Coordinates of N, CA and C in Angstrom, one line a residue:
X1 N -14.8 22.2 -0.7 CA -14.1 23.0 0.2 C -14.3 22.1 1.9
X2 N -15.7 21.9 2.2 CA -15.9 21.3 3.4 C -15.4 19.9 3.5
X3 N -15.4 19.3 2.3 CA -14.9 17.6 2.5 C -13.5 17.8 2.8
X4 N -12.6 18.4 2.1 CA -11.3 18.6 2.2 C -11.0 19.0 3.7
X5 N -11.5 20.1 4.2 CA -11.4 20.6 5.3 C -11.8 19.6 6.5
X6 N -12.9 18.9 6.4 CA -13.3 17.8 7.2 C -12.3 16.7 7.2
X7 N -11.7 16.1 6.1 CA -10.7 15.1 6.3 C -9.4 15.6 6.7
X8 N -9.0 16.9 6.6 CA -7.8 17.6 7.3 C -8.2 17.4 8.7
X9 N -9.3 17.7 9.4 CA -9.7 17.8 10.5 C -9.5 16.4 11.3
X10 N -10.1 15.4 10.5 CA -9.8 14.1 11.0 C -8.3 13.7 11.5
X11 N -7.6 14.1 10.4 CA -6.0 13.8 10.5 C -5.7 14.6 11.7
X12 N -5.8 15.9 11.9 CA -5.3 16.7 13.0 C -6.2 16.2 14.3
X13 N -7.2 15.7 14.6 CA -7.9 15.3 15.8 C -7.0 14.1 16.3
X14 N -6.8 13.3 15.1 CA -6.0 11.8 15.5 C -4.7 12.2 16.0
X15 N -3.9 13.1 15.4 CA -2.6 13.4 15.6 C -2.7 14.0 17.1
X16 N -3.6 14.8 17.4 CA -3.7 15.5 18.8 C -3.8 14.4 19.8
X17 N -4.7 13.7 19.4 CA -5.2 12.6 20.4 C -4.0 11.6 20.7
X18 N -3.3 11.5 19.5 CA -2.1 10.5 19.8 C -0.9 11.3 20.7
X19 N -0.8 12.5 20.5 CA 0.3 13.3 21.1 C -0.4 13.3 22.8
X20 N -1.4 13.8 22.7 CA -2.0 13.9 24.1 C -2.1 12.9 25.0
X21 N -2.1 11.5 24.5 CA -2.2 10.4 25.2 C -0.8 9.9 25.7
X22 N 0.1 10.7 25.6 CA 1.6 10.3 26.0 C 2.4 9.5 24.9
X23 N 2.4 9.5 23.8 CA 3.2 8.8 22.7 C 4.7 9.3 23.3
X24 N 5.7 8.2 23.5 CA 7.0 8.3 23.7 C 7.7 7.5 22.5
X25 N 8.8 8.2 22.1 CA 9.8 7.6 21.2 C 10.3 6.3 21.8
X26 N 10.6 5.6 20.7 CA 11.2 3.8 21.1 C 10.1 3.0 20.5
X27 N 10.3 1.9 21.1 CA 9.5 0.8 20.6 C 8.0 1.0 21.0
X28 N 6.9 0.6 20.1 CA 5.5 0.7 20.3 C 5.3 -0.4 21.5
X29 N 4.5 0.5 22.7 CA 4.2 -0.2 23.6 C 2.6 -0.4 23.9
X30 N 2.1 -1.3 24.6 CA 0.6 -1.5 24.5 C -0.1 -0.3 25.3
X31 N -1.2 0.2 24.9 CA -1.8 1.4 25.6 C -2.4 2.2 24.3
X32 N -3.2 3.3 24.9 CA -4.0 4.2 24.2 C -3.1 4.8 23.1
X33 N -1.8 5.3 23.4 CA -1.1 6.2 22.5 C -0.7 5.5 21.3
X34 N -0.3 4.0 21.5 CA -0.3 3.2 20.3 C -1.4 2.8 19.4
X35 N -2.6 2.7 20.0 CA -3.8 2.8 19.3 C -4.0 3.9 18.4
X36 N -4.0 5.2 19.0 CA -4.3 6.2 18.4 C -3.1 6.6 17.3
X37 N -1.9 6.1 17.5 CA -1.1 6.2 16.3 C -1.5 5.3 15.2
X38 N -1.8 4.1 15.3 CA -2.2 3.0 14.5 C -3.7 3.7 13.6
X39 N -4.4 4.2 14.5 CA -5.6 4.8 13.6 C -5.2 6.1 13.0
X40 N -4.3 7.1 13.2 CA -3.6 8.1 12.7 C -3.1 7.6 11.1
X41 N -2.3 6.4 11.2 CA -1.7 6.0 10.3 C -2.5 5.6 9.3
X42 N -3.7 4.7 9.8 CA -4.6 4.0 9.0 C -5.5 5.2 8.3
X43 N -5.8 6.1 9.0 CA -6.4 7.4 8.4 C -5.9 8.1 7.2
X44 N -4.3 8.0 7.2 CA -3.4 8.4 6.1 C -3.6 7.3 5.1
X45 N -3.6 6.2 5.2 CA -3.9 5.2 4.4 C -5.0 5.5 3.6
X46 N -6.3 5.6 4.2 CA -7.6 5.9 3.8 C -7.6 7.0 3.0
X47 N -6.8 8.0 3.4 CA -6.6 9.3 2.6 C -5.9 9.0 1.1
X48 N -5.0 8.3 1.1 CA -4.3 7.8 -0.3 C -5.1 7.0 -1.0
X49 N -5.8 6.0 -0.4 CA -6.7 5.2 -1.1 C -7.8 6.3 -1.7
X50 N -8.5 6.9 -0.9 CA -9.4 7.9 -1.5 C -8.9 8.7 -2.7
X51 N -7.8 9.3 -2.5 CA -7.1 10.1 -3.4 C -6.9 9.6 -4.8
X52 N -6.6 8.1 -4.8 CA -6.5 7.5 -5.9 C -7.9 7.4 -6.8
X53 N -8.8 7.0 -6.1 CA -10.2 6.8 -6.6 C -11.2 8.4 -6.8
X54 N -11.0 9.2 -5.9 CA -11.8 10.5 -5.8 C -10.9 11.7 -5.7
X55 N -9.7 11.7 -6.3 CA -9.0 13.0 -6.5 C -9.8 14.3 -7.1
X56 N -10.9 14.1 -7.9 CA -11.6 15.0 -8.5 C -12.6 15.6 -7.3
X57 N -12.9 15.2 -6.3 CA -13.7 15.6 -5.4 C -13.2 16.9 -4.5
X58 N -11.9 16.9 -4.2 CA -11.6 17.9 -3.2 C -9.9 18.3 -3.3
X59 N -9.7 19.6 -2.9 CA -8.3 20.1 -2.9 C -7.3 19.2 -2.3
X60 N -7.8 18.6 -1.0 CA -6.8 17.8 -0.2 C -6.5 16.5 -1.1
X61 N -7.8 15.8 -1.7 CA -7.2 14.5 -2.3 C -6.3 14.8 -3.5
X62 N -6.6 15.9 -4.2 CA -5.8 16.3 -5.4 C -4.4 16.4 -5.0
X63 N -4.3 17.1 -3.9 CA -2.5 17.5 -3.6 C -2.1 16.2 -3.2
X64 N -3.0 15.3 -2.6 CA -2.1 13.7 -2.3 C -1.8 13.1 -3.5
X65 N -2.8 13.0 -4.6 CA -2.3 12.4 -5.8 C -1.3 13.3 -6.5
X66 N -1.1 14.6 -6.3 CA -0.1 15.4 -6.9 C 1.1 15.0 -6.5
X67 N 1.1 14.8 -5.0 CA 2.6 14.2 -4.5 C 2.7 13.0 -4.9
X68 N 2.0 11.9 -5.2 CA 2.3 10.5 -6.0 C 2.9 11.0 -7.3
X69 N 2.2 11.8 -8.0 CA 2.6 12.0 -9.3 C 4.0 12.8 -9.4
X70 N 4.3 13.7 -8.6 CA 5.5 14.6 -8.7 C 6.7 14.2 -7.7
X71 N 6.3 13.7 -6.7 CA 7.3 13.7 -5.6 C 7.9 12.1 -5.5
X72 N 7.0 11.3 -5.8 CA 7.3 9.8 -5.6 C 8.2 9.2 -6.4
X73 N 9.0 8.2 -6.1 CA 9.9 7.5 -7.2 C 9.6 6.1 -6.9
X74 N 8.9 5.4 -7.9 CA 8.6 6.0 -9.3 C 7.3 6.7 -9.2
X75 N 7.4 7.7 -10.2 CA 6.2 8.7 -10.0 C 4.9 8.1 -10.8
X76 N 3.8 8.5 -10.4 CA 2.3 7.9 -10.9 C 1.4 7.7 -9.8
X77 N 0.3 7.8 -10.3 CA -1.1 7.6 -9.5 C -0.8 6.4 -8.7
X78 N -0.4 5.2 -9.3 CA -0.1 3.9 -8.6 C 0.5 3.9 -7.0
X79 N 1.3 5.0 -6.9 CA 1.9 5.2 -5.6 C 0.9 5.4 -4.4
X80 N -0.2 6.1 -4.9 CA -1.2 6.1 -3.9 C -1.5 5.0 -3.3
X81 N -1.7 3.9 -4.1 CA -2.2 2.8 -3.6 C -1.0 2.0 -2.8
X82 N 0.1 2.2 -3.2 CA 1.4 1.6 -2.4 C 1.4 2.2 -1.0
X83 N 1.3 3.7 -0.8 CA 1.2 4.4 0.2 C -0.1 4.0 1.3
X84 N -1.1 3.7 0.5 CA -2.3 3.4 1.2 C -2.1 2.1 1.9
X85 N -1.6 1.1 1.2 CA -1.1 -0.3 1.7 C -0.2 0.0 2.8
X86 N 1.0 0.6 2.7 CA 2.0 0.7 3.8 C 1.3 1.6 4.9
X87 N 0.7 2.3 4.8 CA 0.1 3.1 6.0 C -0.9 2.0 6.5
X88 N -1.8 1.3 6.0 CA -2.8 0.5 6.6 C -1.9 -0.6 7.4
X89 N -0.9 -1.2 6.7 CA -0.2 -2.3 7.3 C 0.5 -1.8 8.7
X90 N 1.2 -0.5 8.7 CA 2.0 -0.4 9.8 C 0.9 0.1 10.7
X91 N -0.2 0.8 10.4 CA -1.2 1.3 11.2 C -2.0 0.2 12.1
X92 N -2.1 -0.9 11.3 CA -2.7 -2.3 12.0 C -1.7 -2.8 12.8
X93 N -0.4 -2.8 12.4 CA 0.5 -3.4 13.4 C 0.6 -2.7 14.8
X94 N 0.4 -1.2 14.5 CA 0.4 -0.3 15.9 C -0.7 -0.4 16.8
X95 N -2.1 -0.7 16.1 CA -3.1 -1.0 16.8 C -3.1 -2.3 17.4
X96 N -2.6 -3.3 16.9 CA -2.5 -4.7 17.3 C -1.6 -4.6 18.6
X97 N -0.6 -3.9 18.5 CA 0.6 -3.7 19.5 C 0.0 -3.1 20.5
X98 N -0.7 -2.0 20.4 CA -1.3 -1.1 21.2 C -2.4 -2.0 22.2
X99 N -3.1 -2.8 21.5 CA -4.1 -3.7 22.1 C -3.4 -4.9 22.9
X100 N -2.2 -5.0 22.9 CA -1.3 -6.1 23.3 C -1.5 -7.5 23.0
X101 N -2.1 -7.7 21.4 CA -2.1 -8.9 20.7 C -0.9 -9.4 20.1
X102 N -0.1 -8.4 19.8 CA 1.3 -8.6 19.1 C 2.4 -7.9 19.8
X103 N 3.6 -8.5 19.8 CA 4.8 -7.6 20.4 C 5.7 -7.2 19.2
X104 N 5.6 -6.1 18.8 CA 6.6 -5.6 17.7 C 7.9 -5.1 18.2
X105 N 7.9 -4.8 19.7 CA 9.2 -4.3 20.5 C 10.4 -5.1 20.5
X106 N 10.1 -6.3 20.1 CA 11.2 -7.5 20.5 C 12.3 -7.3 19.5

């Protein structure tokens, strides 16, 4: 119970930090809001990756793997790896853009 609550808390803290830092709709601009957004997305990726390997550990990871097995198309545990890779890639782009190293707004 504590592990699942801790994982959810990490996601909530990153979401609140993203919103509190002034995230605006539109292209990703350099600044702390984009960095927090990237970290938030990467945290989701880490959660899906953990759910693939450790879904037996806590209710939250079991819930994520259940989503992959029942609501995804195609259905299956492998979708957790796809979601993890997608979130890590998009989060990495947001962090790099937030740091001003790449320009994805063009």
